[in-house]
PDB file of C-alpha atoms in Angstrom:
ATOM      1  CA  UNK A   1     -15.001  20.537  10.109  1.00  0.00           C
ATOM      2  CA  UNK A   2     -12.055  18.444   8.729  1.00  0.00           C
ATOM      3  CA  UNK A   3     -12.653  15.447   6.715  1.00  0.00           C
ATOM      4  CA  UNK A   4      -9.669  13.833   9.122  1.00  0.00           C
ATOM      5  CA  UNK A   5     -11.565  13.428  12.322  1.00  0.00           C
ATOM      6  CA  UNK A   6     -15.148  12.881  11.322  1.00  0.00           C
ATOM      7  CA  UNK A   7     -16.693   9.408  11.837  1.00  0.00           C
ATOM      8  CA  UNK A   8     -20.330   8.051  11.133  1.00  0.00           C
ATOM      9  CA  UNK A   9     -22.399   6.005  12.856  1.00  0.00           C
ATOM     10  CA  UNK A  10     -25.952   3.811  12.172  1.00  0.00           C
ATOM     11  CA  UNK A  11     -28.781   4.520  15.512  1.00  0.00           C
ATOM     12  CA  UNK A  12     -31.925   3.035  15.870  1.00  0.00           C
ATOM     13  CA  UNK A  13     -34.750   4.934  14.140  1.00  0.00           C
ATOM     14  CA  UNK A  14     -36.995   5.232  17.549  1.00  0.00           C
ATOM     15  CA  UNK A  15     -34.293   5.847  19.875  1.00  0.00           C
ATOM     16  CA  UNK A  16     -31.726   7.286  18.362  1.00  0.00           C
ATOM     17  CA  UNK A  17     -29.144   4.799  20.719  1.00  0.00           C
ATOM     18  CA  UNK A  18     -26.335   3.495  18.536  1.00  0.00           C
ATOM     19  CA  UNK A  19     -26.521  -0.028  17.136  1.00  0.00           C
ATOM     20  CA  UNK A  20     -23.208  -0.777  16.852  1.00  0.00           C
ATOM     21  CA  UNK A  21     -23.475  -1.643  13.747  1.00  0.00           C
ATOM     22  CA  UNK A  22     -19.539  -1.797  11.939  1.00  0.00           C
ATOM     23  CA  UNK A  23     -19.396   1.089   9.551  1.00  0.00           C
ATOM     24  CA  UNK A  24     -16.017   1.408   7.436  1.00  0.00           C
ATOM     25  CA  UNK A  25     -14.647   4.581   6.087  1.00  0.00           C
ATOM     26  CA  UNK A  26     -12.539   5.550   3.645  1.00  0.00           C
ATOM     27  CA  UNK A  27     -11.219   9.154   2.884  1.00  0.00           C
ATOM     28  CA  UNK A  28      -9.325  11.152   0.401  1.00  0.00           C
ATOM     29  CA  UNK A  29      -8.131  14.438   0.652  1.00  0.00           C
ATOM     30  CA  UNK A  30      -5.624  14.702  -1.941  1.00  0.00           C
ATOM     31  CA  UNK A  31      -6.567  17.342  -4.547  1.00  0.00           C
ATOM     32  CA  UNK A  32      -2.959  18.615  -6.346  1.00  0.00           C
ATOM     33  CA  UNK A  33      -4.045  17.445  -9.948  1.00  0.00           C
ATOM     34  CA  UNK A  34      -1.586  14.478 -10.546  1.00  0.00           C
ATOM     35  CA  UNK A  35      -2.660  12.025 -12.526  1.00  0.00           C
ATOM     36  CA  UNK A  36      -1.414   9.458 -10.243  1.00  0.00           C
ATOM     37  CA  UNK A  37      -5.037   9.546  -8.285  1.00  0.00           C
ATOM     38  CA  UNK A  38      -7.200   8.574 -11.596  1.00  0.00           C
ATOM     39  CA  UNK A  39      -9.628  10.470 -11.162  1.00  0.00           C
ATOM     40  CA  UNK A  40     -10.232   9.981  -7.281  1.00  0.00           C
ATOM     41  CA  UNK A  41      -8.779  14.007  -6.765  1.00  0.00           C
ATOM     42  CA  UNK A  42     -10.807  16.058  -4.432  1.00  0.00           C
ATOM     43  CA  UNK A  43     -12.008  15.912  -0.907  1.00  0.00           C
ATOM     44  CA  UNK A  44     -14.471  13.245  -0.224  1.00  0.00           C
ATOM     45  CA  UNK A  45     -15.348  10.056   2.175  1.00  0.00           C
ATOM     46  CA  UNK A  46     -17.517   7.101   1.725  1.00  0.00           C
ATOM     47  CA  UNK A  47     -18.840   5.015   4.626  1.00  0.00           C
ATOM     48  CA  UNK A  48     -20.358   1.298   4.018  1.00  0.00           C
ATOM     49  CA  UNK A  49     -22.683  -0.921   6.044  1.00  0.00           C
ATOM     50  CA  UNK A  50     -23.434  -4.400   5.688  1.00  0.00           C
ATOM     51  CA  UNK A  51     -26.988  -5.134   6.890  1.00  0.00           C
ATOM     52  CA  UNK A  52     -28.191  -8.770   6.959  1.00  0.00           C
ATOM     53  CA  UNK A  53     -32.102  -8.633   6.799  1.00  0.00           C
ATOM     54  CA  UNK A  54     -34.625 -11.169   6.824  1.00  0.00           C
ATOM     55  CA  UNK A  55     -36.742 -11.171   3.471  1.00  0.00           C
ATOM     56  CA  UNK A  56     -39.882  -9.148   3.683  1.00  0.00           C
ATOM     57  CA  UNK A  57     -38.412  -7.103   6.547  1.00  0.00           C
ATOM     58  CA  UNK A  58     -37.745  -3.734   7.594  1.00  0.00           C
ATOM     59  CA  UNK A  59     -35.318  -1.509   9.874  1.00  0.00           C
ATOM     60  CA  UNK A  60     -35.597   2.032  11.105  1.00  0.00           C
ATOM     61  CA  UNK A  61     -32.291   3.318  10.718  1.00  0.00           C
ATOM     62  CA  UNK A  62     -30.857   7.352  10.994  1.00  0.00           C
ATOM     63  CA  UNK A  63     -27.205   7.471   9.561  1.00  0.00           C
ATOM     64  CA  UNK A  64     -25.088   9.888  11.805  1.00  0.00           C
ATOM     65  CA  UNK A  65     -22.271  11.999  11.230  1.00  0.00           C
ATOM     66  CA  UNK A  66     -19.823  12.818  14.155  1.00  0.00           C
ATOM     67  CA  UNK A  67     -17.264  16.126  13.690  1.00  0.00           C
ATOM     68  CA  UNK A  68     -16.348  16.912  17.276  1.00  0.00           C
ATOM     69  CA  UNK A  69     -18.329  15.498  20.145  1.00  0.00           C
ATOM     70  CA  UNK A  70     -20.991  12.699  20.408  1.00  0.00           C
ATOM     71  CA  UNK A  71     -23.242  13.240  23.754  1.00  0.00           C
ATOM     72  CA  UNK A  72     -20.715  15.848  25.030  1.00  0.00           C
ATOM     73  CA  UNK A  73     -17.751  12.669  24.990  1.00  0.00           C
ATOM     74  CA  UNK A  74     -14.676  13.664  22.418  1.00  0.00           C
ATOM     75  CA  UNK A  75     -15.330  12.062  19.105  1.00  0.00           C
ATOM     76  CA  UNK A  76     -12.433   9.068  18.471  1.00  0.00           C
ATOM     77  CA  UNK A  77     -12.462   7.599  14.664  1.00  0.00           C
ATOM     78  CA  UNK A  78     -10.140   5.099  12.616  1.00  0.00           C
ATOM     79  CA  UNK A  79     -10.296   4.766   9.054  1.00  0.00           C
ATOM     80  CA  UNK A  80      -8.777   3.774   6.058  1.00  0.00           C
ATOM     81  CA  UNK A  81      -7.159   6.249   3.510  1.00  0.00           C
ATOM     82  CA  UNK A  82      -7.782   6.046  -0.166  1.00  0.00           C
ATOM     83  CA  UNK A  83      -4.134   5.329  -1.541  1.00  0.00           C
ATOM     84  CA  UNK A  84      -5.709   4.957  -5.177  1.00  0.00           C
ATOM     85  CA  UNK A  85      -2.801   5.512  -7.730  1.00  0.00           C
ATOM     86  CA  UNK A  86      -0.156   5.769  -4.999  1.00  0.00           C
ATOM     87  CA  UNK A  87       0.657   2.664  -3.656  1.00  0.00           C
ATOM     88  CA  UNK A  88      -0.650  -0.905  -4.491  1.00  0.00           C
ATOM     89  CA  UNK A  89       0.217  -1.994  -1.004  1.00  0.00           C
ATOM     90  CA  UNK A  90      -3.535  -0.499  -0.280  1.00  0.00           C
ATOM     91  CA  UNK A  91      -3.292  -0.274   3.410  1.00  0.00           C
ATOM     92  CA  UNK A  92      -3.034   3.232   5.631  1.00  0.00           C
ATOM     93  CA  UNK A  93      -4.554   4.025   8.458  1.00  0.00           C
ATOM     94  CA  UNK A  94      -5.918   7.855   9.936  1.00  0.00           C
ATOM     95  CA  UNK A  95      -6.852   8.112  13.586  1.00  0.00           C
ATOM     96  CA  UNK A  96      -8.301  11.010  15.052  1.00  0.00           C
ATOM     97  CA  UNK A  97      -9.311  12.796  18.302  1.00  0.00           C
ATOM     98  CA  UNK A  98     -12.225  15.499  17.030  1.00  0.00           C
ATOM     99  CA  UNK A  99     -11.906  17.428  13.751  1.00  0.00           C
ATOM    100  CA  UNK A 100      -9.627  19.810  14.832  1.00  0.00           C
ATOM    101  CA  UNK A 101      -6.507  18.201  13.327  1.00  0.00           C
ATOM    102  CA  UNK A 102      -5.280  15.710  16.250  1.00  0.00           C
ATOM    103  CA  UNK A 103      -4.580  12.886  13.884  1.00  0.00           C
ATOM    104  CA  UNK A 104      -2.007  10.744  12.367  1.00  0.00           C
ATOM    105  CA  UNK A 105      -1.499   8.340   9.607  1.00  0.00           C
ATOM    106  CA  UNK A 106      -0.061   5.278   9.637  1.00  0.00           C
ATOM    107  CA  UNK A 107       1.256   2.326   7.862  1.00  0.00           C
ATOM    108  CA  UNK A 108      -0.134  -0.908  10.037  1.00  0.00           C
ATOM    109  CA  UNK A 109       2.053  -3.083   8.153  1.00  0.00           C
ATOM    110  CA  UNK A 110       5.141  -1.348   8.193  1.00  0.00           C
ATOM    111  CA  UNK A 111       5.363  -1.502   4.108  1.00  0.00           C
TER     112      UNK A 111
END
């Protein structure tokens, strides 16, 4: 699977239903050995949560990772690219259909 299309997803524990819970992405996938990407070369992602929990109490949580399909449906993601060394205008965009390679990139801010 490509590391373009995939997105991720937190679903209840018990049920396995999604809790819609925001979950942001960012991905890299530049790996020519310029020094320009400080030592952020190679393939990789990172996906962050912010939980706000009571003190004292607990969650059942499964963290799932989408490539293709989710329940049969094509598998839509947005996320943000890791422009580390490139740009200090820190802002573009990947959206995908699926892993197969239907993306693009973009510049939101026209910058």
């Amino acid at each position: 699977a490509e590391i373009t299309g995939l997105s991720v997803m937190l679903v209840d524990g018990a049920t396995q239903r999604p809790t819609g819970v925001p979950c942001q992405i960012s991905k890299n996938w530049h790996d020519d050995g310029n020094a320009m990407y400080a030592g952020y070369h190679g393939y990789w992602w990172t996906a962050n949560a912010l939980l706000r929990l009571p003190a004292g109490s607990s969650v059942s949580l499964k963290f799932f990772v989408n490539y293709e399909t989710y329940g049969g449906v094509p598998a839509y993601s947005h996320a943000q690219l890791s422009i580390v060394g490139y740009s200090d205008k820190w802002l573009w965009e990947q959206a995908a259909l699926g892993t197969g390679g239907e993306n693009m990139c973009f510049d939101p801010l026209g910058l």
